[in-house]
mmCIF file with all atom_site columns, C-alpha atoms in Angstrom:
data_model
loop_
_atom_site.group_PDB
_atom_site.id
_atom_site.type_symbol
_atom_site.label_atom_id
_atom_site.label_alt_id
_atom_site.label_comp_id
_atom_site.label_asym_id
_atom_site.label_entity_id
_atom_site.label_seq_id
_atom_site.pdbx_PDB_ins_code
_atom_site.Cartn_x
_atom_site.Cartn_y
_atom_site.Cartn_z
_atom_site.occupancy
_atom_site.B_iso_or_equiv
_atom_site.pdbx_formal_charge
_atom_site.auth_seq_id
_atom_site.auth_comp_id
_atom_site.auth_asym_id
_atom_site.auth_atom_id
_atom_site.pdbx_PDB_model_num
ATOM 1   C CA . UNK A 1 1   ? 16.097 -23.714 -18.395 1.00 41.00 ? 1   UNK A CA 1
ATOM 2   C CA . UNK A 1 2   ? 15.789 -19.921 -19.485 1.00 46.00 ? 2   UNK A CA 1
ATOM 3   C CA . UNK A 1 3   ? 14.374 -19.812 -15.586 1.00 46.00 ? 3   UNK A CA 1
ATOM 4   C CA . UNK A 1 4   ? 18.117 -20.146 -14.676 1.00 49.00 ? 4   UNK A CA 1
ATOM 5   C CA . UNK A 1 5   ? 19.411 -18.030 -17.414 1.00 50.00 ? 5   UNK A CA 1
ATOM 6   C CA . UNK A 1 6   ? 17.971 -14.950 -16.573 1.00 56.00 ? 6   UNK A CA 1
ATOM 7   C CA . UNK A 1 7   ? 19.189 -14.472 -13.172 1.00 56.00 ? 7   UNK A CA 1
ATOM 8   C CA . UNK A 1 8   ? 22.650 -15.594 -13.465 1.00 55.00 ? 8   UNK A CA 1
ATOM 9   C CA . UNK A 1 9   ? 23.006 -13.158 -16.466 1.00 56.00 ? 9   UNK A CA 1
ATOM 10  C CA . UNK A 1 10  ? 21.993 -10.350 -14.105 1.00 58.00 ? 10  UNK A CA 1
ATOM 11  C CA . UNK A 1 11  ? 23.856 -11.670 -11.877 1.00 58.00 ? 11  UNK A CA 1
ATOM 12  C CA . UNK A 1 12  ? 27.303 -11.636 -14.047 1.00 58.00 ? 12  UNK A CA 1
ATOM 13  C CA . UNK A 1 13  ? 26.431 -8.473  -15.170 1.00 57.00 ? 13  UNK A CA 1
ATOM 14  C CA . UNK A 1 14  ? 26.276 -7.291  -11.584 1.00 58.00 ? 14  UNK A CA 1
ATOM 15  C CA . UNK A 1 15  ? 29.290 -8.855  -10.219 1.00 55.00 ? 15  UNK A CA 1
ATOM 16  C CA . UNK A 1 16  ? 31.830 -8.609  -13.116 1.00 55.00 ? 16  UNK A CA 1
ATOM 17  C CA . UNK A 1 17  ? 30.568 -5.347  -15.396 1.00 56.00 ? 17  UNK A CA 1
ATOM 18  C CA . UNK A 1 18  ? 29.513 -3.201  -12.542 1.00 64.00 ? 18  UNK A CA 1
ATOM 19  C CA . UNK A 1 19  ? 31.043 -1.795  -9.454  1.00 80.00 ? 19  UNK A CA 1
ATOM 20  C CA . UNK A 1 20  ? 30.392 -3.962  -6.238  1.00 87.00 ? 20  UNK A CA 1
ATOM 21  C CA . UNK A 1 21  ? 30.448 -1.796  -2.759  1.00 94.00 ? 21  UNK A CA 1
ATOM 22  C CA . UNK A 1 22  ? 31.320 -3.064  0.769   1.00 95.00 ? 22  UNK A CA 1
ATOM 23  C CA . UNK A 1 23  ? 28.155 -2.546  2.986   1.00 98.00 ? 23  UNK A CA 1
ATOM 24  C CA . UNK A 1 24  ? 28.792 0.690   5.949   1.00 98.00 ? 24  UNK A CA 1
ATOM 25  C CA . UNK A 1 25  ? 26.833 0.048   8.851   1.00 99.00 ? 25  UNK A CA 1
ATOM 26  C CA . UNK A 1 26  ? 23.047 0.002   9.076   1.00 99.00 ? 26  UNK A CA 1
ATOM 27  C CA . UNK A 1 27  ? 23.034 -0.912  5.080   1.00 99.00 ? 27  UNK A CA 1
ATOM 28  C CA . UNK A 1 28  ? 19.851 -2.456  3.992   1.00 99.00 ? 28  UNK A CA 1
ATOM 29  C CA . UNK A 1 29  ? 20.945 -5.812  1.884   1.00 98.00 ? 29  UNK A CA 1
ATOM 30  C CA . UNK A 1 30  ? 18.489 -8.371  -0.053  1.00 95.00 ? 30  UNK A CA 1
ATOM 31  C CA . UNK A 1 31  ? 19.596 -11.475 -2.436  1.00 90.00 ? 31  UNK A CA 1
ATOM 32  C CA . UNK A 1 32  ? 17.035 -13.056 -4.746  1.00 82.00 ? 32  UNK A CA 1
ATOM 33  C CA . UNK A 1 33  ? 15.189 -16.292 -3.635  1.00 77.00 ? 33  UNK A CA 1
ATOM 34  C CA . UNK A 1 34  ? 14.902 -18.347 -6.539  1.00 67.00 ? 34  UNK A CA 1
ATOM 35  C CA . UNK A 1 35  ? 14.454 -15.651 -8.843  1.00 67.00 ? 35  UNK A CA 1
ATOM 36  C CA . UNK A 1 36  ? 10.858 -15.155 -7.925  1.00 73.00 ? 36  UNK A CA 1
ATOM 37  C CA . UNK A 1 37  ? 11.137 -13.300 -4.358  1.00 80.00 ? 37  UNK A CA 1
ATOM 38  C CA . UNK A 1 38  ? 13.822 -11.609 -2.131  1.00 88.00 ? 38  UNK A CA 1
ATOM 39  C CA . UNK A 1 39  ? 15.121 -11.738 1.379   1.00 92.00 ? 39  UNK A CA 1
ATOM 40  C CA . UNK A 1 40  ? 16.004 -8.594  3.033   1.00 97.00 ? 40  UNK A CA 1
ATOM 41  C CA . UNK A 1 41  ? 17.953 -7.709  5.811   1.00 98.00 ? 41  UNK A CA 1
ATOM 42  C CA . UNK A 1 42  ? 20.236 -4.827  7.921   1.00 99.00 ? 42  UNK A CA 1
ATOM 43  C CA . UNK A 1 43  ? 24.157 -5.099  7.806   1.00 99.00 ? 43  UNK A CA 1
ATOM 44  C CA . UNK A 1 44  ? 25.639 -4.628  11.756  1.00 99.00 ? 44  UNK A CA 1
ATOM 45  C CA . UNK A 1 45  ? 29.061 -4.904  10.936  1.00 98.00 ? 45  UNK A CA 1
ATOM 46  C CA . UNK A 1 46  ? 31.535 -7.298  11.327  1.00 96.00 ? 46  UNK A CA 1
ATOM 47  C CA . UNK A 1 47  ? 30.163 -8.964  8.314   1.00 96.00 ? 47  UNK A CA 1
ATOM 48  C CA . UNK A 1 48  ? 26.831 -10.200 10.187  1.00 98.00 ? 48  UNK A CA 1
ATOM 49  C CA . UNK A 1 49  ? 23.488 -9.604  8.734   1.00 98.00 ? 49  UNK A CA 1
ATOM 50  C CA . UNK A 1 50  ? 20.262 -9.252  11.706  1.00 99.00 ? 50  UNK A CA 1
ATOM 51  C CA . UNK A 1 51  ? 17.211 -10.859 9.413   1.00 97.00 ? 51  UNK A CA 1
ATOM 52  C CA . UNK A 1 52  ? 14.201 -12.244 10.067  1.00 96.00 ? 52  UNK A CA 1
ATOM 53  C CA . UNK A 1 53  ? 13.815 -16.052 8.982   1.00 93.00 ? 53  UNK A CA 1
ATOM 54  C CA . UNK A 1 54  ? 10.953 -17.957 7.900   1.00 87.00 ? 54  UNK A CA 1
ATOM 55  C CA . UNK A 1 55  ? 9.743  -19.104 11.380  1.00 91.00 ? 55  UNK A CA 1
ATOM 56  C CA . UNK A 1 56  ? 9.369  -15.793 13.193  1.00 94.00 ? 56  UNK A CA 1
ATOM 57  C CA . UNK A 1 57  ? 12.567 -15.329 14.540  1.00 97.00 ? 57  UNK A CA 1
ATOM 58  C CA . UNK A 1 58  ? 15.165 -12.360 14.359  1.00 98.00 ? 58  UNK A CA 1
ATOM 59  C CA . UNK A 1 59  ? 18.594 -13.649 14.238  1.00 98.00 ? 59  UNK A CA 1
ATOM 60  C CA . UNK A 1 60  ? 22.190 -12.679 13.109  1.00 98.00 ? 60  UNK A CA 1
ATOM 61  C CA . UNK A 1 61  ? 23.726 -14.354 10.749  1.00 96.00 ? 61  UNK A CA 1
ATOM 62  C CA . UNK A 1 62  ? 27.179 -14.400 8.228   1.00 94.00 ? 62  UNK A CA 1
ATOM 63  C CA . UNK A 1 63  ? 26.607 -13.589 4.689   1.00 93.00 ? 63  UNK A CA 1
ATOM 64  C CA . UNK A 1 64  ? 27.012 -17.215 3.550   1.00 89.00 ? 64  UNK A CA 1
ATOM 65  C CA . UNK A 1 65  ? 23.904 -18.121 5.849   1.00 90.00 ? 65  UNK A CA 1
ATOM 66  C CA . UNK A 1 66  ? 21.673 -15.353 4.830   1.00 91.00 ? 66  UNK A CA 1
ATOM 67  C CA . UNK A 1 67  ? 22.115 -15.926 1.107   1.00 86.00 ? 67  UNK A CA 1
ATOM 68  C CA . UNK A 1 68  ? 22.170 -20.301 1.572   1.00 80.00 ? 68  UNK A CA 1
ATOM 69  C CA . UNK A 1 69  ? 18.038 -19.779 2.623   1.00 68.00 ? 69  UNK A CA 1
ATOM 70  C CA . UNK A 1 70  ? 15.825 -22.617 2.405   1.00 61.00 ? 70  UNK A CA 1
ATOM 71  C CA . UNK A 1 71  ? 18.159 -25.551 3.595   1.00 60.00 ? 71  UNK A CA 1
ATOM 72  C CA . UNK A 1 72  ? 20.954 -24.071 1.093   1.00 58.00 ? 72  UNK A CA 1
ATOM 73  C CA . UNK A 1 73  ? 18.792 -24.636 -1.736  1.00 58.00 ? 73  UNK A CA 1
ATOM 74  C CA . UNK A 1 74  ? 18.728 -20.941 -2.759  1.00 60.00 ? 74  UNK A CA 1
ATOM 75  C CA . UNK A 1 75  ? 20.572 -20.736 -5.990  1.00 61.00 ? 75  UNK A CA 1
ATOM 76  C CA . UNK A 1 76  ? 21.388 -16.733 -5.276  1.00 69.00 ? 76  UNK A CA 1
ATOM 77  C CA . UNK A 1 77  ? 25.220 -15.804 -5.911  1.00 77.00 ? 77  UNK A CA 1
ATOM 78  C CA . UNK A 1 78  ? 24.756 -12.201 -4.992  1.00 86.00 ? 78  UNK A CA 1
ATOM 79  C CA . UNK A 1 79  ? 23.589 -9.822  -1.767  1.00 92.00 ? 79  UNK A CA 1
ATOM 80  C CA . UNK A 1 80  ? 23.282 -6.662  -3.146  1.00 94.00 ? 80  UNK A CA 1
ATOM 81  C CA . UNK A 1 81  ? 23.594 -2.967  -0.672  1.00 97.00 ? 81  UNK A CA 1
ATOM 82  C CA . UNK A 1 82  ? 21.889 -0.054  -0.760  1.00 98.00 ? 82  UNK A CA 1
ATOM 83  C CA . UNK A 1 83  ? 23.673 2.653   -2.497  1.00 98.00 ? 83  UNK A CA 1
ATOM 84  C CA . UNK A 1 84  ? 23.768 6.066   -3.198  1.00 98.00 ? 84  UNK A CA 1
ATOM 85  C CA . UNK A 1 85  ? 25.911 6.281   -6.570  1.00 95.00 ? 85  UNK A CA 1
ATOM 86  C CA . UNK A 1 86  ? 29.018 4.053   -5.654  1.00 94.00 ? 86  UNK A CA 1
ATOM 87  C CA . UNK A 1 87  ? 28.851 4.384   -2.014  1.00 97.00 ? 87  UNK A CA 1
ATOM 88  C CA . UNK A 1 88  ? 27.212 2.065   0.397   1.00 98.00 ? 88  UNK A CA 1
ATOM 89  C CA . UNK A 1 89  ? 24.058 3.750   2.569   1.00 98.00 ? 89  UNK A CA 1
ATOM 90  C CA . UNK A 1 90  ? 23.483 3.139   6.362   1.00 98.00 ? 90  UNK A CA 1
ATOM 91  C CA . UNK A 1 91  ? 23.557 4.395   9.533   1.00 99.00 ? 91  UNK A CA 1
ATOM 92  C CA . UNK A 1 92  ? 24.330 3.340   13.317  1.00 98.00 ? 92  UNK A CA 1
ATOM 93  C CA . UNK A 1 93  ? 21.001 4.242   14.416  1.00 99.00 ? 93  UNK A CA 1
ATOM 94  C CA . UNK A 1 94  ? 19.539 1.646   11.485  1.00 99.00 ? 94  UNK A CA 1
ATOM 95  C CA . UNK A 1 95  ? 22.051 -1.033  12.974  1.00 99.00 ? 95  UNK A CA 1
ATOM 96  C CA . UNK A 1 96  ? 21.311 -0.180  16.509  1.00 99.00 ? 96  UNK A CA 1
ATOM 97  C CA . UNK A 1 97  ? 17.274 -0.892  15.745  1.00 99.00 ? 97  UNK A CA 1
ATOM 98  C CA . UNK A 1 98  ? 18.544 -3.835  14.571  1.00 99.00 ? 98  UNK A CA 1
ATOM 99  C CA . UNK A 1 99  ? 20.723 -5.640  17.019  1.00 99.00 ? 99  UNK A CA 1
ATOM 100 C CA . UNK A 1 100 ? 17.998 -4.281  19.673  1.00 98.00 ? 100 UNK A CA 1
ATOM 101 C CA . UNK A 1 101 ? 15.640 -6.708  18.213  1.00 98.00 ? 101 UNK A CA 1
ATOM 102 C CA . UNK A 1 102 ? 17.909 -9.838  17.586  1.00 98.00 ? 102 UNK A CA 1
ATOM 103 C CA . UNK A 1 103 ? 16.164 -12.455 19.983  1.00 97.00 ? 103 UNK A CA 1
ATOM 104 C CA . UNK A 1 104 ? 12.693 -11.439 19.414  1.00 97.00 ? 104 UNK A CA 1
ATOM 105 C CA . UNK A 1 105 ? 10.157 -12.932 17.340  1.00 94.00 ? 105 UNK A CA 1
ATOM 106 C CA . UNK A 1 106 ? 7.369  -11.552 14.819  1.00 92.00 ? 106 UNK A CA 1
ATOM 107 C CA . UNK A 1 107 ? 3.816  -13.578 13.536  1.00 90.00 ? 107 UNK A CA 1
ATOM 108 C CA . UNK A 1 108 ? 5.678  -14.270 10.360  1.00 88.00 ? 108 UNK A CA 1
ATOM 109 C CA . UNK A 1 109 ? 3.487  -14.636 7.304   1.00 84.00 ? 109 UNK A CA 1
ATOM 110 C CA . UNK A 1 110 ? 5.352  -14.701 4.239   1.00 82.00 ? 110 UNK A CA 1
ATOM 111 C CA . UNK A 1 111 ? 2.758  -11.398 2.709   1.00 84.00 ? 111 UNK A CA 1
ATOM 112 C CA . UNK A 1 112 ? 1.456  -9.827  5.823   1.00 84.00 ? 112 UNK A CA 1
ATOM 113 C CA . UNK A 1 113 ? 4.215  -9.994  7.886   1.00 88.00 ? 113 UNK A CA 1
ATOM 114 C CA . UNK A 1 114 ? 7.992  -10.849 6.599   1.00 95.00 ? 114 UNK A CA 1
ATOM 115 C CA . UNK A 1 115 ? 11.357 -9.780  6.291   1.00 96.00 ? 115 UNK A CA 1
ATOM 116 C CA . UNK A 1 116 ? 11.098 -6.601  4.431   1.00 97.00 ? 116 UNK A CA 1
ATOM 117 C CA . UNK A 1 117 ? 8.241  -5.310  7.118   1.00 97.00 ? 117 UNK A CA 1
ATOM 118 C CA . UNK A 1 118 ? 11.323 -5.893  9.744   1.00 97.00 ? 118 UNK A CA 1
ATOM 119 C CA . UNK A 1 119 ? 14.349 -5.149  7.391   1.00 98.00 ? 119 UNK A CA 1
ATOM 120 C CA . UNK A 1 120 ? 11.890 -1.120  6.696   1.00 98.00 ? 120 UNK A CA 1
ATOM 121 C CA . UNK A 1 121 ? 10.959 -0.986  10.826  1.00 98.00 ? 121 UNK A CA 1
ATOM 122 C CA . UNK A 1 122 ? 15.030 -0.714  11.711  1.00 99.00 ? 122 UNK A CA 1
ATOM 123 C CA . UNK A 1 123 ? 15.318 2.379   8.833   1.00 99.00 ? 123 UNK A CA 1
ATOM 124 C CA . UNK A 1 124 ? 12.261 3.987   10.266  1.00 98.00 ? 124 UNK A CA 1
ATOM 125 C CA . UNK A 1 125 ? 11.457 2.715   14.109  1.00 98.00 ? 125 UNK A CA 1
ATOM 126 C CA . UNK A 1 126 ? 8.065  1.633   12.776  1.00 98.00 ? 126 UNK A CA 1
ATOM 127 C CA . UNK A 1 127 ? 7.937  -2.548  12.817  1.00 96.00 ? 127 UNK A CA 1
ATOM 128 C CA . UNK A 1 128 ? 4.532  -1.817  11.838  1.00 94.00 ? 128 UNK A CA 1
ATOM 129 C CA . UNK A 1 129 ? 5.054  -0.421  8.616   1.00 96.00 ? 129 UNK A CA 1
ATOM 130 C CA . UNK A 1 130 ? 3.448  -1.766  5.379   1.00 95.00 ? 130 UNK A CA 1
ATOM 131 C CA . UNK A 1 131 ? 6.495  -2.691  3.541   1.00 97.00 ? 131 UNK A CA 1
ATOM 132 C CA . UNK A 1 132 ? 5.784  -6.272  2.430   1.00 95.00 ? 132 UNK A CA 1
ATOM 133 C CA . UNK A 1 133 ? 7.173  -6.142  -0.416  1.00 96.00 ? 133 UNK A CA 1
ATOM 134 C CA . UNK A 1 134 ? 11.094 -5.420  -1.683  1.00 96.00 ? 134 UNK A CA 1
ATOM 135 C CA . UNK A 1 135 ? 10.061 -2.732  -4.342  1.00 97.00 ? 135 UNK A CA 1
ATOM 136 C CA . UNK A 1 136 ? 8.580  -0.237  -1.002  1.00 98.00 ? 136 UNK A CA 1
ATOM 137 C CA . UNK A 1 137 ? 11.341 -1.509  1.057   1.00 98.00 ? 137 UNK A CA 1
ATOM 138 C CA . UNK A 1 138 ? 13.511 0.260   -1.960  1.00 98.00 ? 138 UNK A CA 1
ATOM 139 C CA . UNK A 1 139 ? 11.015 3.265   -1.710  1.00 98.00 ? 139 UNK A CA 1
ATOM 140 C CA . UNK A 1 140 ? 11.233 3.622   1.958   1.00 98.00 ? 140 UNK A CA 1
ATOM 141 C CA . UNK A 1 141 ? 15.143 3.025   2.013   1.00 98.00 ? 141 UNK A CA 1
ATOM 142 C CA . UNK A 1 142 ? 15.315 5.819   -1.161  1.00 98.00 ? 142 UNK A CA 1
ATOM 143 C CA . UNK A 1 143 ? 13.376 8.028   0.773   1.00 98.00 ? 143 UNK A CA 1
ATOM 144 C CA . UNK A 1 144 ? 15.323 7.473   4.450   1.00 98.00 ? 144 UNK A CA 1
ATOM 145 C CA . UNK A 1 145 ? 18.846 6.894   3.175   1.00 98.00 ? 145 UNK A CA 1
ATOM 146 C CA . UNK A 1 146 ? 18.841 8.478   -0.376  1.00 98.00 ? 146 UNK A CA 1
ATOM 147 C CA . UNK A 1 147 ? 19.802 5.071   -1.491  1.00 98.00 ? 147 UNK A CA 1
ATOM 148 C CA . UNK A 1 148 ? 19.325 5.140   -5.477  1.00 98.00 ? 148 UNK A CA 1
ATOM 149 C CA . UNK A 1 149 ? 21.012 2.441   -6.282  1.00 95.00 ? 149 UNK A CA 1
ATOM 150 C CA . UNK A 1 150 ? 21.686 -1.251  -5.496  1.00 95.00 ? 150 UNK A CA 1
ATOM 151 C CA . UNK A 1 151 ? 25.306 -2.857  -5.982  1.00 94.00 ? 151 UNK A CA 1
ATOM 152 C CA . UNK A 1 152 ? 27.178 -6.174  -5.399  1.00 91.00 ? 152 UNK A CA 1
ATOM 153 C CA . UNK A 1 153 ? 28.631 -6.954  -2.015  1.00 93.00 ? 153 UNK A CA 1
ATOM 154 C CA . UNK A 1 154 ? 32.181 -6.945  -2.404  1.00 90.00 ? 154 UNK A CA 1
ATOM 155 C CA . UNK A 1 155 ? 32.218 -10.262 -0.073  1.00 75.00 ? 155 UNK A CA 1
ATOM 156 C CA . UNK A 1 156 ? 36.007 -11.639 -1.232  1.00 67.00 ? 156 UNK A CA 1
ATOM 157 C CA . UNK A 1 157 ? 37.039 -8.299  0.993   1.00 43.00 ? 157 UNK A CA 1
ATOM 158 C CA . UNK A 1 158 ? 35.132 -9.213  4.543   1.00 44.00 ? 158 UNK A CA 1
ATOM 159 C CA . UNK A 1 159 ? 36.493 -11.343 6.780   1.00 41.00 ? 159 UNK A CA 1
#
């Protein structure tokens, strides 16, 4: 039981003490997967997320599909943004990269080759990058976007 406790303490804290932040364009976004991992992915706009699932393939999807992973049984509330300070971080190129590769598929491999590989290659233009895992996803997006921070989507706003 204190498995569940955990995250949905963060997860209060994060939605109800702290500020949450509507994602700009190009923002890099991630929820938890069963507090153990994460799924990353870019904001486009018009509250659709470009990701790359489990079997390969890059897609768009709404916020309630990206965060319902796993057949809905992803007990995640949350999708937090990159952020410098309050302020959501992104740009139209990062979305651009993105959209340009809905369609496509990758060798997915949940280490070697995963979300946070393809969610890093739309910051920087390299799919080939070593980002496999969230924390130098974080680094890469802190270094690209000065993002320094990572807030609550604001998702009662977006239509």
């Amino acid at each position: 039981m204190s498995f569940l406790i955990g995250p949905f303490l963060k997860s209060f804290i994060d939605n109800v003490i702290k500020d949450t932040v509507i994602p700009v364009k190009g923002s890099v976004v991630y929820c938890g997967l069963f507090g153990y991992a994460e799924h990353s992915g870019i904001y486009i706009g018009d509250n659709k997320i470009v990701h790359l699932d489990g079997s390969g393939i890059i897609e768009v999807v709404s916020p309630q599909q990206f965060i319902e992973r796993l057949s809905g049984l992803n007990p995640a509330m949350s999708i937090y943004v990159s952020c410098n300070g309050s302020s959501a971080t992104g740009t139209n190129t990062i979305a651009k990269r993105a959209k340009k590769m809905v369609g496509k598929s990758r060798k997915y491999h949940v280490i070697l080759d995963n979300c946070h590989q393809f969610t890093s290659g739309c910051i920087t233009g390299n799919f080939d990058n070593a980002d496999n895992f969230l924390w130098m996803l974080k680094s890469t997006a802190g270094n690209k976007l000065s993002t320094n921070k990572w807030r609550v989507w604001e998702r009662k706003y977006s239509s």
